[in-house]
Coordinates of C-alpha atoms and ligand atoms in Angstrom, one line a residue:
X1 CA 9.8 3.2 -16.8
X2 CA 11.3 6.0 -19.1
X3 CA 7.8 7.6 -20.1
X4 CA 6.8 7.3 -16.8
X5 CA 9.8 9.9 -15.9
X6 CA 8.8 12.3 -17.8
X7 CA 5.5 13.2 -16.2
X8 CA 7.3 13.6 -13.1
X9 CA 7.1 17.6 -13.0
X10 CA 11.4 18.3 -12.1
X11 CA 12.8 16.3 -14.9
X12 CA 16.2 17.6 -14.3
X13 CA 16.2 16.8 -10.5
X14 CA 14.0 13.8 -10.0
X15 CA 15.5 12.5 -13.2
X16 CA 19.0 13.1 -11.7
X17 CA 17.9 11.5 -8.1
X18 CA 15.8 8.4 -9.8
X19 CA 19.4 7.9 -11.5
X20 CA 21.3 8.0 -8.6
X21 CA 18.7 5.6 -6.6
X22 CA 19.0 3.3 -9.1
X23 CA 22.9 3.2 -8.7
X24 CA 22.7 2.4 -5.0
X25 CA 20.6 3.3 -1.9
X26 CA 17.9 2.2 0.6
X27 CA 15.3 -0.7 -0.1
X28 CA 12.1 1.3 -0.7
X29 CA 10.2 -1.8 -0.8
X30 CA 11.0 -2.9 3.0
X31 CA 12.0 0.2 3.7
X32 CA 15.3 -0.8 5.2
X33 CA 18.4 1.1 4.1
X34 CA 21.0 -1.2 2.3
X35 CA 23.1 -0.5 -0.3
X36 CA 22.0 -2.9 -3.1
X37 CA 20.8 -1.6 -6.4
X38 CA 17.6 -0.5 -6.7
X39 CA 15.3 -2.7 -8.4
X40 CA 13.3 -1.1 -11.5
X41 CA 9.6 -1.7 -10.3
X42 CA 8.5 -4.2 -13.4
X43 CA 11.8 -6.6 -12.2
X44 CA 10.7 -6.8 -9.0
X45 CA 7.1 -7.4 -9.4
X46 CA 8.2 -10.5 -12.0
X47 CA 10.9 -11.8 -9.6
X48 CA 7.9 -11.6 -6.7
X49 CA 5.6 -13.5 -9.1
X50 CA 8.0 -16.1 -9.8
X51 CA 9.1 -16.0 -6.6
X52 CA 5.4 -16.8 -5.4
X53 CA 4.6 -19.5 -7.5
X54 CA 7.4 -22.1 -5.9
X55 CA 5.4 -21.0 -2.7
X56 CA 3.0 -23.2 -0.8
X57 CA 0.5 -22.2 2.1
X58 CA 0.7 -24.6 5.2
X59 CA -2.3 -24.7 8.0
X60 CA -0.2 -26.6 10.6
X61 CA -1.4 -28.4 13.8
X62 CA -1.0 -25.8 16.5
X63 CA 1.8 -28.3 18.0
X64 CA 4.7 -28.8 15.3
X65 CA 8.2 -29.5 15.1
X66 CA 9.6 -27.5 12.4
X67 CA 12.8 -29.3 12.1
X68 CA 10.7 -32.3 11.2
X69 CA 8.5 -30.8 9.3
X70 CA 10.9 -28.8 7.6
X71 CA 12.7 -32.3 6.7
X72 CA 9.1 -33.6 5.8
X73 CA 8.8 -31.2 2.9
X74 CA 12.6 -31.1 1.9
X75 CA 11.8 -34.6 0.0
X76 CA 10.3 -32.6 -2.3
X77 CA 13.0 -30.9 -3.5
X78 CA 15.6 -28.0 -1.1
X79 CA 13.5 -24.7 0.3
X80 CA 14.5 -21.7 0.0
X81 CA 12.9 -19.8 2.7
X82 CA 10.3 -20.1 5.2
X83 CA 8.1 -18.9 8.0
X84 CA 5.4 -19.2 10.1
X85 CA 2.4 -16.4 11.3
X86 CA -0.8 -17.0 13.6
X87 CA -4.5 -15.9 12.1
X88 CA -7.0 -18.3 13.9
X89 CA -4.3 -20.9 13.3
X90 CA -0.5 -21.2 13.1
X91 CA 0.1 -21.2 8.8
X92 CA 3.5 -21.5 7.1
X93 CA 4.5 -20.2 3.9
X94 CA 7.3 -22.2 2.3
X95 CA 9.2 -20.9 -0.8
X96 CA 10.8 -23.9 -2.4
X97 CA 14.2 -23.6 -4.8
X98 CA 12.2 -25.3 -7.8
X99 CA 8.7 -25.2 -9.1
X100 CA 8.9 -28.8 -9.1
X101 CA 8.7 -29.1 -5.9
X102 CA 5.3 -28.4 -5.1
X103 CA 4.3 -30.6 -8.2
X104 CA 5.5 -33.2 -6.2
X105 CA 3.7 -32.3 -3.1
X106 CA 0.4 -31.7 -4.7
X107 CA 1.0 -35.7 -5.7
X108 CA 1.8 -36.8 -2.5
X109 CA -1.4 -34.9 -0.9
X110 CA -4.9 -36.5 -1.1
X111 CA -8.7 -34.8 -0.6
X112 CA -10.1 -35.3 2.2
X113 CA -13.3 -37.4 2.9
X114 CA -15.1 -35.7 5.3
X115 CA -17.8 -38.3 6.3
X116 CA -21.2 -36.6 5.6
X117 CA -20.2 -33.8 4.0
X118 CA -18.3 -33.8 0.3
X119 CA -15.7 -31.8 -0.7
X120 CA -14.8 -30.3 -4.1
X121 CA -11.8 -31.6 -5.0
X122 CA -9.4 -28.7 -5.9
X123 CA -4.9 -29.0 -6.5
X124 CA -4.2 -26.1 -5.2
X125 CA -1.0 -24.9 -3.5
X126 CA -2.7 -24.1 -0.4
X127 CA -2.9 -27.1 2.4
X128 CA -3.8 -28.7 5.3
X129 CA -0.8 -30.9 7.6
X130 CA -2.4 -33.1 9.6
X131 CA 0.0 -35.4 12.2
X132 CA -0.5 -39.3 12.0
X133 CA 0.8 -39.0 15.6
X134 CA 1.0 -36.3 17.5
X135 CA 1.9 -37.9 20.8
X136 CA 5.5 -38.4 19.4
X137 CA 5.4 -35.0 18.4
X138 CA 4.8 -33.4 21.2
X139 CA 7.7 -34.8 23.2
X140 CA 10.2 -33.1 21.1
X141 CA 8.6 -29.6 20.9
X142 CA 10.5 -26.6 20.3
X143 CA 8.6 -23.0 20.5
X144 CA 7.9 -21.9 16.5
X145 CA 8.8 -17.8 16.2
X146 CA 5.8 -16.6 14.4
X147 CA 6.4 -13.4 12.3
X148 CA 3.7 -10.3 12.9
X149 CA 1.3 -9.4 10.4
X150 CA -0.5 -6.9 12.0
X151 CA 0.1 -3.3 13.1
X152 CA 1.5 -2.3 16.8
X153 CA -1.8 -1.4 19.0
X154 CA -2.3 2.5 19.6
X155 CA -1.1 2.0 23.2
X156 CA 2.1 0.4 22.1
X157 CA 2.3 3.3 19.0
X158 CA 2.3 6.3 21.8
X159 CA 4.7 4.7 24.1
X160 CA 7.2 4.4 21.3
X161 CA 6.5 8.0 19.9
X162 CA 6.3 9.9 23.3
X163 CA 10.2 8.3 24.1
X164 CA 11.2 9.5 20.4
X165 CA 14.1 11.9 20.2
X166 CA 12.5 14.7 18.3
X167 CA 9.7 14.5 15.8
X168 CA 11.8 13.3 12.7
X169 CA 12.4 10.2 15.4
X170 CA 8.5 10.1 15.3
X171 CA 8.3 10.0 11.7
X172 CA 10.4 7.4 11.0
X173 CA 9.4 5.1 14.4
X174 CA 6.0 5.3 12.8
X175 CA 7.2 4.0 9.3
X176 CA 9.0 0.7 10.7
X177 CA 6.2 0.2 12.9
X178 CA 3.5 -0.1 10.3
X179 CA 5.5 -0.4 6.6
X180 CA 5.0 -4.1 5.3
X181 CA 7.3 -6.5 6.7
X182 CA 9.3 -8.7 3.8
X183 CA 7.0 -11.3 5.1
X184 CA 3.7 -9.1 5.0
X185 CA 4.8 -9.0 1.7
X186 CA 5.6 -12.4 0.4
X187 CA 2.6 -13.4 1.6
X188 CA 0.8 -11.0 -0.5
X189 CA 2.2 -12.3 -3.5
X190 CA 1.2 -15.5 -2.4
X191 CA -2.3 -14.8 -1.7
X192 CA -2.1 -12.8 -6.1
X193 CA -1.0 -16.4 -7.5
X194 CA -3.0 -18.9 -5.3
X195 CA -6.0 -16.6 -6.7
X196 CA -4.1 -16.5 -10.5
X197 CA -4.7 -20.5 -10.1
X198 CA -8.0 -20.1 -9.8
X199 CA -8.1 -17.7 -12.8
X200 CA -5.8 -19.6 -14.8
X201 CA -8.5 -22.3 -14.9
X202 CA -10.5 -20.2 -17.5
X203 CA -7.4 -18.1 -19.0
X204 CA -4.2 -20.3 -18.9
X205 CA -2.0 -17.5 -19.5
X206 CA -3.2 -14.8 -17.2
X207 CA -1.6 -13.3 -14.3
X208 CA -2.6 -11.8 -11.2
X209 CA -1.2 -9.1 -9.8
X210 CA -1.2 -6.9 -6.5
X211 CA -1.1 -2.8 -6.7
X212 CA -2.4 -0.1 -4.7
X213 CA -0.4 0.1 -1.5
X214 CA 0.7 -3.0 -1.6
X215 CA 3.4 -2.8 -3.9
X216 CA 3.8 1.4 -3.8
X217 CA 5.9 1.3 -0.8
X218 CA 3.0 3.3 1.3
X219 CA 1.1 0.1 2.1
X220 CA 0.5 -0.3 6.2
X221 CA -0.1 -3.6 8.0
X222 CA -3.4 -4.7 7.4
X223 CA -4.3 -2.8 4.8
X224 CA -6.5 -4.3 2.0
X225 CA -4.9 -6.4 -1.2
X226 CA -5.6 -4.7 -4.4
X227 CA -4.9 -7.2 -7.1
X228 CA -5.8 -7.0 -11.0
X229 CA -6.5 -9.9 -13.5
X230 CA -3.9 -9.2 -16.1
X231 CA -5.2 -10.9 -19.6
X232 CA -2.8 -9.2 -22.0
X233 CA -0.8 -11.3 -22.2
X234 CA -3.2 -14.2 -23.9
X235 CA -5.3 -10.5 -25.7
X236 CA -1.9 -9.4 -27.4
X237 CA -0.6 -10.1 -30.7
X238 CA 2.0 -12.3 -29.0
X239 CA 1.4 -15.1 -32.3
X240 CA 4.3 -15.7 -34.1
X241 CA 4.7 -13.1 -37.4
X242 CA 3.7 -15.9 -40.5
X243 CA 4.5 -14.7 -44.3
X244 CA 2.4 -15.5 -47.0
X245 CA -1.6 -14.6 -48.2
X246 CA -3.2 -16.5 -45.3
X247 CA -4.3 -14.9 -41.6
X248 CA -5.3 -17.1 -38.6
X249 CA -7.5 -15.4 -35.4
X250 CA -9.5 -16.8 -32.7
X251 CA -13.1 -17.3 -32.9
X252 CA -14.2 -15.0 -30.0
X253 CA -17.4 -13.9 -28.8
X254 CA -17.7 -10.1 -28.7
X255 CA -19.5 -7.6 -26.8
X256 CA -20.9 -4.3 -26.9
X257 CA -17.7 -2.7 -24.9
X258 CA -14.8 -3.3 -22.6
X259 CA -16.2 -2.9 -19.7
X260 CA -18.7 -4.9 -20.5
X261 CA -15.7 -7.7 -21.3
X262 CA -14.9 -6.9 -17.8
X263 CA -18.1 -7.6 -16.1
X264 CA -18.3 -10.9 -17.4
X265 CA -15.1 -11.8 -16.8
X266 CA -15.4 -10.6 -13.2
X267 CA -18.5 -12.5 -12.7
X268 CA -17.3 -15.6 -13.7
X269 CA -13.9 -15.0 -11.5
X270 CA -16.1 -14.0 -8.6
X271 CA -18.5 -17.1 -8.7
X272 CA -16.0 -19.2 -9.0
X273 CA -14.0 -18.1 -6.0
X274 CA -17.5 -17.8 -3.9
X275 CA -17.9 -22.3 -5.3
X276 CA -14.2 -23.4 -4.9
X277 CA -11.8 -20.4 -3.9
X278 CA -10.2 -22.6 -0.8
X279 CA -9.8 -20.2 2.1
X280 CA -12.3 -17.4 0.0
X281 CA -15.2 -16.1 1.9
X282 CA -17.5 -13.7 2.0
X283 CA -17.4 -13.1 -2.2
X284 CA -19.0 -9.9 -3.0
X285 CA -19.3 -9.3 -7.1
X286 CA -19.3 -5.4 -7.3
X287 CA -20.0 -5.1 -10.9
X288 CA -21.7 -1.9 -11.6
X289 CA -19.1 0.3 -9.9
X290 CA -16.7 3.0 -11.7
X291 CA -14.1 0.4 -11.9
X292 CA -16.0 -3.3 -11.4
X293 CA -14.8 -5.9 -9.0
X294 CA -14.9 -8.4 -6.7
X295 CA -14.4 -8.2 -2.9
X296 CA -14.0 -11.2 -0.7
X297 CA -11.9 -12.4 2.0
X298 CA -8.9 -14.4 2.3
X299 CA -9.2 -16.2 5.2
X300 CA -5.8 -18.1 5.5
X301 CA -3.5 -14.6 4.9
X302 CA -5.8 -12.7 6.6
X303 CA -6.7 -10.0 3.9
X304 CA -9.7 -8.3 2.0
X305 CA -9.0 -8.4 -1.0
X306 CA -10.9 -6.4 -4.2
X307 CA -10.2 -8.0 -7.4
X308 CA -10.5 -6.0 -10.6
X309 CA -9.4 -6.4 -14.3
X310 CA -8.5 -4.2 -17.5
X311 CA -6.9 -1.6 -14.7
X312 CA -3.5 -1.3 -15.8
X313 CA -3.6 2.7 -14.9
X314 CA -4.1 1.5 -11.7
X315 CA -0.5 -0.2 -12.0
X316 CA 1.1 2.5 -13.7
X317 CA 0.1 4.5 -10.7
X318 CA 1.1 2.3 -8.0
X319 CA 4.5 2.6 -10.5
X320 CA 5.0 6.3 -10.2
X321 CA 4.1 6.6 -6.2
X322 CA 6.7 3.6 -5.8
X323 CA 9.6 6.0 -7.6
X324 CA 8.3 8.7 -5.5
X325 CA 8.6 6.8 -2.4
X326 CA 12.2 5.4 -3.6
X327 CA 13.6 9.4 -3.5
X328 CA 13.8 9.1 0.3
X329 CA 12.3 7.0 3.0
X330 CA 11.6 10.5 4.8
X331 CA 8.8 10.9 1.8
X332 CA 7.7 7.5 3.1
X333 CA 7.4 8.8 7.1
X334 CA 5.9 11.9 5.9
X335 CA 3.2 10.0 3.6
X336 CA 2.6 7.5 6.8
X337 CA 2.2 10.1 9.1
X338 CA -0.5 12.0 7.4
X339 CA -2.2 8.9 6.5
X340 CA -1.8 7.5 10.1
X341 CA -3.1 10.7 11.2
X342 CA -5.9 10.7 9.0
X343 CA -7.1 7.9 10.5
X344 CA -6.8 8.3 14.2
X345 CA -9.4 11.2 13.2
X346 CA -11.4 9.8 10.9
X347 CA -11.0 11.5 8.1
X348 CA -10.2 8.0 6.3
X349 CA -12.3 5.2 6.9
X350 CA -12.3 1.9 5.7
X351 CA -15.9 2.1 4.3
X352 CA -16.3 3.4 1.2
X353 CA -17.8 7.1 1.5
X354 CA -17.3 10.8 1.2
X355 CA -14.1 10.8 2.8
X356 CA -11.1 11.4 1.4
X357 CA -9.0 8.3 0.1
X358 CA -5.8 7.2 1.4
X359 CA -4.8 7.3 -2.2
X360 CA -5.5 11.0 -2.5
X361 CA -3.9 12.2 0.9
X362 CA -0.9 10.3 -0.7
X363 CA -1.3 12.7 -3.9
X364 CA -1.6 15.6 -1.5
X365 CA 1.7 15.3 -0.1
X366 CA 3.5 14.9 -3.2
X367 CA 1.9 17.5 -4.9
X368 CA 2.8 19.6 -1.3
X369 CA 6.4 18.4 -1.5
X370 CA 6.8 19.6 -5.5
X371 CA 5.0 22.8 -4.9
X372 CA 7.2 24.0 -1.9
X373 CA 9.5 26.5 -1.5
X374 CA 12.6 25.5 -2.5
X375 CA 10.6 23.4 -5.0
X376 CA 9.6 19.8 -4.8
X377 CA 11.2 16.8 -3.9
X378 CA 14.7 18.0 -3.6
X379 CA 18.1 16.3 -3.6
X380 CA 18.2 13.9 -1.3
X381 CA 20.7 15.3 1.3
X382 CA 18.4 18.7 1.7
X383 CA 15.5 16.4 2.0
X384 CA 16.8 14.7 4.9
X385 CA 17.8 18.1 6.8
X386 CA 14.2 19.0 6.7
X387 CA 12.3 15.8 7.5
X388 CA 10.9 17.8 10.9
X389 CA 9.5 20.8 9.4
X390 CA 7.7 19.0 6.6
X391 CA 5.2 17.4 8.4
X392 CA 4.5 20.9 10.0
X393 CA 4.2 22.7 6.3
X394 CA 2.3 20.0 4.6
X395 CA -0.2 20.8 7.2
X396 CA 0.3 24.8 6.6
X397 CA -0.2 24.3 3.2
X398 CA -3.0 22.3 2.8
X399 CA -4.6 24.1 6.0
X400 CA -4.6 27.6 3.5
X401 CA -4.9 25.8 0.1
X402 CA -7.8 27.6 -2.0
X403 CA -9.5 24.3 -2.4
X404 CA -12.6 26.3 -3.3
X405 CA -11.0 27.9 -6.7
X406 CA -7.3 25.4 -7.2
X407 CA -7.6 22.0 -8.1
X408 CA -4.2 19.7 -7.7
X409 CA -2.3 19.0 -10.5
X410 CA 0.7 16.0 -9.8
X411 CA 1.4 16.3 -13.2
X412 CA 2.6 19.5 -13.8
X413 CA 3.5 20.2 -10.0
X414 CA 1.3 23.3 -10.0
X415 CA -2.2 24.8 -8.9
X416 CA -4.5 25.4 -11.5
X417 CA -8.5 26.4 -11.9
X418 CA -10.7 24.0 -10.5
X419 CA -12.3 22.7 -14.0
X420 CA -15.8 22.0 -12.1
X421 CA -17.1 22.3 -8.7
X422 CA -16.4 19.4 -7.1
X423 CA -15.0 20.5 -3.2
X424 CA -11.9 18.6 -3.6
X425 CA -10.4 18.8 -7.2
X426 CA -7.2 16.2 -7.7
X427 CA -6.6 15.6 -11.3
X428 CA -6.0 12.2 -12.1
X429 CA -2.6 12.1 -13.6
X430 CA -2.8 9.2 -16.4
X431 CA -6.6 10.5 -17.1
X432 CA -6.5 13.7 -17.0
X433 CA -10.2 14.8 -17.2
X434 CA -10.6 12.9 -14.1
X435 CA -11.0 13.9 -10.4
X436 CA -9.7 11.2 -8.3
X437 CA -11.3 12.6 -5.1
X438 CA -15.0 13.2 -7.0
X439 CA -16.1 11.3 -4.1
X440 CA -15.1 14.1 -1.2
X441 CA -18.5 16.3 0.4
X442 CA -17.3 19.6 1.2
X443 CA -18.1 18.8 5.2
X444 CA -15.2 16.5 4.6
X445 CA -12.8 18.5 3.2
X446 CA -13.2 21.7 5.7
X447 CA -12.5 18.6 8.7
X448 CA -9.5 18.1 7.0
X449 CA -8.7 21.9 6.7
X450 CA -9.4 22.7 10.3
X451 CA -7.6 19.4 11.4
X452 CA -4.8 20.6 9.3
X453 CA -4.4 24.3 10.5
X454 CA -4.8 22.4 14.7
X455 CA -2.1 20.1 13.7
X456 CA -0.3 23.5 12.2
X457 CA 0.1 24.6 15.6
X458 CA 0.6 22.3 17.9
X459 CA 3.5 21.1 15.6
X460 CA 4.4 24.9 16.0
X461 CA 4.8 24.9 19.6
X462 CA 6.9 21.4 19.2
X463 CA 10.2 22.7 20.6
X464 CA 9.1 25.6 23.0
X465 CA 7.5 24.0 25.7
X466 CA 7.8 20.4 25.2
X467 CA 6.8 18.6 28.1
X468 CA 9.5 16.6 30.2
X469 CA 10.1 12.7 29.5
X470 CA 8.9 11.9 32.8
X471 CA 5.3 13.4 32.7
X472 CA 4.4 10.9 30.3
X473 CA 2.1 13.7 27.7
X474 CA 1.4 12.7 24.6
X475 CA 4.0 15.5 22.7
X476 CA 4.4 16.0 18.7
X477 CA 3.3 13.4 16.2
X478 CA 1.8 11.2 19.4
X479 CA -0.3 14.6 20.5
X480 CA -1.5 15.1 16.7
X481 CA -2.5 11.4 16.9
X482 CA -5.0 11.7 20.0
X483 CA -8.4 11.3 18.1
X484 CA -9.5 13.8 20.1
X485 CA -9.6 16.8 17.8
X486 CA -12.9 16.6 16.2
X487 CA -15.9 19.2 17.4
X488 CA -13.2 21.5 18.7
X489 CA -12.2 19.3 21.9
X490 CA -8.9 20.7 22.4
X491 CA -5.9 18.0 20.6
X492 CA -3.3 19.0 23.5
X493 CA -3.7 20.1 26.9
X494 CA -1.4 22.7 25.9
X495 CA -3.7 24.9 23.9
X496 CA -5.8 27.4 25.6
X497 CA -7.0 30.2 23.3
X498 CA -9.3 29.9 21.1
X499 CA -9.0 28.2 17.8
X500 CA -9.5 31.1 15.7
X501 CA -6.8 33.0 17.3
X502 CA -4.5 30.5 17.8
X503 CA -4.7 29.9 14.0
X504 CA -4.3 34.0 13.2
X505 CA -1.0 33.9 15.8
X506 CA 0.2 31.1 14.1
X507 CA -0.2 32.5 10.4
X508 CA 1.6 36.0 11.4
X509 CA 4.1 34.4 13.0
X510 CA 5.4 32.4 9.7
X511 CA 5.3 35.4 7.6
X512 CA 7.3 37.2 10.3
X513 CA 9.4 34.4 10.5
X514 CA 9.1 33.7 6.3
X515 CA 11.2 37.3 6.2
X516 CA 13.9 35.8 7.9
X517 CA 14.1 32.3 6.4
X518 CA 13.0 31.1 3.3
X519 CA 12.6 27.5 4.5
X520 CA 10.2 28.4 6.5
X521 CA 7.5 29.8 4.1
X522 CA 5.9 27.4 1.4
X523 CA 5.2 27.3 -2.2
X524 CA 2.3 29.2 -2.8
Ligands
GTP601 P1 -5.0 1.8 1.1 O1 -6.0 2.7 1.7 O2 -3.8 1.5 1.9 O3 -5.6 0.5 0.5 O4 -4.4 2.6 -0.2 P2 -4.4 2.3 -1.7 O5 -3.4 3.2 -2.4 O6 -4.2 0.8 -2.0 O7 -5.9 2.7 -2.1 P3 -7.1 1.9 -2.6 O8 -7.1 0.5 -2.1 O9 -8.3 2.7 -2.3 O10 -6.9 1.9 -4.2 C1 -6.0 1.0 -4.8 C2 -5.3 1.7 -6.0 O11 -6.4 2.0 -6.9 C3 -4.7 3.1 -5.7 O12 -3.4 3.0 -5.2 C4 -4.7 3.8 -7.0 O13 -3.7 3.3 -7.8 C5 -6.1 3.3 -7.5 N1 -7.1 4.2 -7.2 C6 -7.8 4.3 -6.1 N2 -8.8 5.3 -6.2 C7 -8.6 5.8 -7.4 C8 -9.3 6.8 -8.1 O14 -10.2 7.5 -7.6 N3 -8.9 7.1 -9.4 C9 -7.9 6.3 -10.0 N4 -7.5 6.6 -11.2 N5 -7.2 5.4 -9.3 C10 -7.6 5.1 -8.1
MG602 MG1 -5.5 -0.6 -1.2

């Protein structure tokens, strides 16, 4: 965690805050504020493993009794937690106290014969309860509270943002409406290990682990699981120092290069999901890619997931967003919102493409948040006064950013000269002679520069003529989330000049305004 400070561009002041987090504050994680201790990132990703593998995965009989069952699987040993979701089934995920217990379940359960057809017998921790009779059952039924896994529909999303309070109340309905439940979560885990089974059949000691937006505290409902094979732990020289003239190392087989390592590992991993992976469908080996993997489903949790291996950057990343997100749950909202409203105009899409990545939009509003005026992430108190006009100026910045000569530099919190033409130039900041958003056309980028400046304005005129409860209009962040903007349909009813002009209005009035107060101008 130290180095990791140190490329954060404020040292003094993020230092200072990341210290003062640490001491006490909000769970960035579930995003609920409580006044434990922050966890440092590595601790909580190895209590989550551990945590994960005294978990079992349940397909119940749509009809249950969960004190019985409950008392069923307490033979095994005392549970810790449990609960239960709905996808194309009812499942339950049960953490016991002890890894022993689910030893002792796995030697209880038996394969199933399933007449004509054979099954591949496979332990794993992930089951099928079947009732000997249900007609008993059934008499005693009491309704099972299923826990949500999914994301509130867009009708649902406007009612609750139109009867918001003011837009910061938008931001922050809009983050505890789609952050990752503690459940979402814990099943995430799950899904890493059942899958680290698998892998542990051809490396014992390997581990798999989630990143990307699951674990960086800007993961939605529903979004995919990004998990990496971790080998080095069985690759290090974890062998015990000996003395004397003599040297002991494996027998391996070598090849021409590391990613060539990776291929074959992946390939292996992949088929074997595709042949035994219970619940693992749809297994797609994506080998020749930038960054190899393999893609498949996970039927039981619900998730796509894209396994890859040898990408600890990708880890250390998910690392630094995490402390990012930790400063302040308003970064958090702010991140959500732009991502949310990304989407709603398709300037994201789940399909790989020339679009713009939720993982660069994320890069964008940090590198917006340490490059405004007064600089960056600032102290937590001042960060919370201005939650409303953020979203507002990340959209004024990026909607007059000189993407055509500046590319974006987290690192060192500042513009600098584009090093090569791409249209949308964010350095990677653990490789730094890399562009994360290579991938962007320059079609793209201008629809998110002209979405930008419209979302400028109507978040400008938040406040003077705000529409009355009663009329039910979309108003604020629920106007900016109409996909409606595109082609130059109008985002509000309230706009009626022209774009252009609209846009020119807008830009005198903040340097009239930036005269008067300096929050109000940005970092450029
Ligand atoms: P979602 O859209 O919610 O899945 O966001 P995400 O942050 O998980 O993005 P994604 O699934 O596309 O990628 C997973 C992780 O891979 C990211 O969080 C980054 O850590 C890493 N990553 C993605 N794209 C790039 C890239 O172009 N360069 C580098 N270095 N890392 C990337
Ligand atoms: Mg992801």
């Amino acid at each position: 965690q130290r180095p990791l400070r140190r490329l954060l561009s404020c040292p003094g002041t993020v230092a200072a805050d990341l210290r003062r987090e640490e001491q006490s504050s909000g769970n960035a994680e579930t995003g609920s504020e409580d006044r434990t201790p922050k966890k440092r990132f590595s601790e909580l990703q190895n209590e989550r493993r551990e945590q994960a593998q005294r978990t079992v995965l349940i397909h119940c009989p749509n009809k249950i009794n969960e004190k019985k069952f409950l008392k069923f699987l307490s033979q095994h040993g005392p549970i810790n937690t449990h609960f239960f979701y709905e996808s194309f089934g009812l499942y339950a995920v049960v953490e016991f106290c002890q890894k022993e217990s689910v030893t002792s379940l796995q030697n209880i359960t038996r394969t199933p014969s399933l007449g004509p057809e054979a099954a591949i017998p496979f332990k794993s921790r992930y089951f099928n309860l079947k009732l000997r009779n249900s007609v008993n059952q059934t008499s005693e039924l009491s309704s099972i509270q299923c826990s949500n896994q999914s994301s509130p529909s867009s009708k649902k999303l406007y009612q609750l943002l139109c009867c918001a309070e003011s837009v910061d109340d938008q931001l922050n309905t809009l983050l505890r409406e789609f952050q990752l439940t503690e459940e979402n979560t814990r099943l995430r885990y799950l899904t890493c290990s059942l899958i680290e089974d698998v892998a542990a059949a051809y490396f014992p000691d390997c581990a798999v682990r989630p990143f990307g937006s699951s674990v960086n505290s800007f993961g939605k409902l529903g979004c995919d699981l990004d998990m990496f094979l971790d080998l080095d732990e069985i690759g290090k020289f974890t062998a015990q120092k000996t003395s004397g003239n003599f040297l002991m190392e494996f027998q391996v087989k070598n090849v021409p290069s590391e990613r060539v390592a990776t291929q074959k590992i992946l390939s292996v991993i992949g088929e074997c999901l595709d042949q035994f992976g219970p619940g693992c469908v749809g297994v797609q080996r994506i080998l020749n890619a930038r960054c190899p993997l393999v893609r498949f489903s996970h039927q039981a949790s619900g998730f796509q997931c894209d396994l890859t291996a040898n990408n600890r950057i990708a880890l250390k990343s998910s690392e630094l967003l995490y402390m990012y997100g930790a400063l302040d749950s308003r970064v958090r909202a702010l991140v959500f919102s732009v991502r949310c409203w990304a989407r709603a105009h398709s300037l994201t899409s789940s399909i790989p493409g020339a679009w713009i990545t939720n993982f660069s939009l994320t890069m964008m509003v940090i590198f917006f948040l340490q490059r405004r005026s007064p600089p960056i992430l600032p102290t937590l108190d001042y960060l919370k006064t201005l939650a409303e006009l953020l979203l507002k100026e990340f959209f004024e910045y990026f909607g007059n950013f000189a993407f055509n000569k500046n590319s974006i530099n987290i690192r060192q919190g500042r513009e600098q000269n584009k090093p090569e033409s791409s249209p949308l130039h964010i350095q990677n900041p653990f490789e730094t002679s890399l562009n994360i958003s290579k991938n962007v056309s320059q079609s793209q980028l201008q629809k998110f520069v002209d979405l930008a400046r419209e979302s400028a304005w109507i978040l400008h005129q938040e406040g003077k003529d705000r529409p009355s409860p009663s009329s039910n209009q979309p108003w604020g962040l629920a106007a900016l989330l109409l996909p409606s903007v595109t082609n130059n349909v109008p985002l509000s009813k309230k706009k009626k000049k022209p774009a252009s002009e609209r846009i020119k209005n807008l830009l005198d009035s903040i340097k009239s305004s930036g005269a008067e107060n300096s929050i109000a101008t940005n970092g450029r």
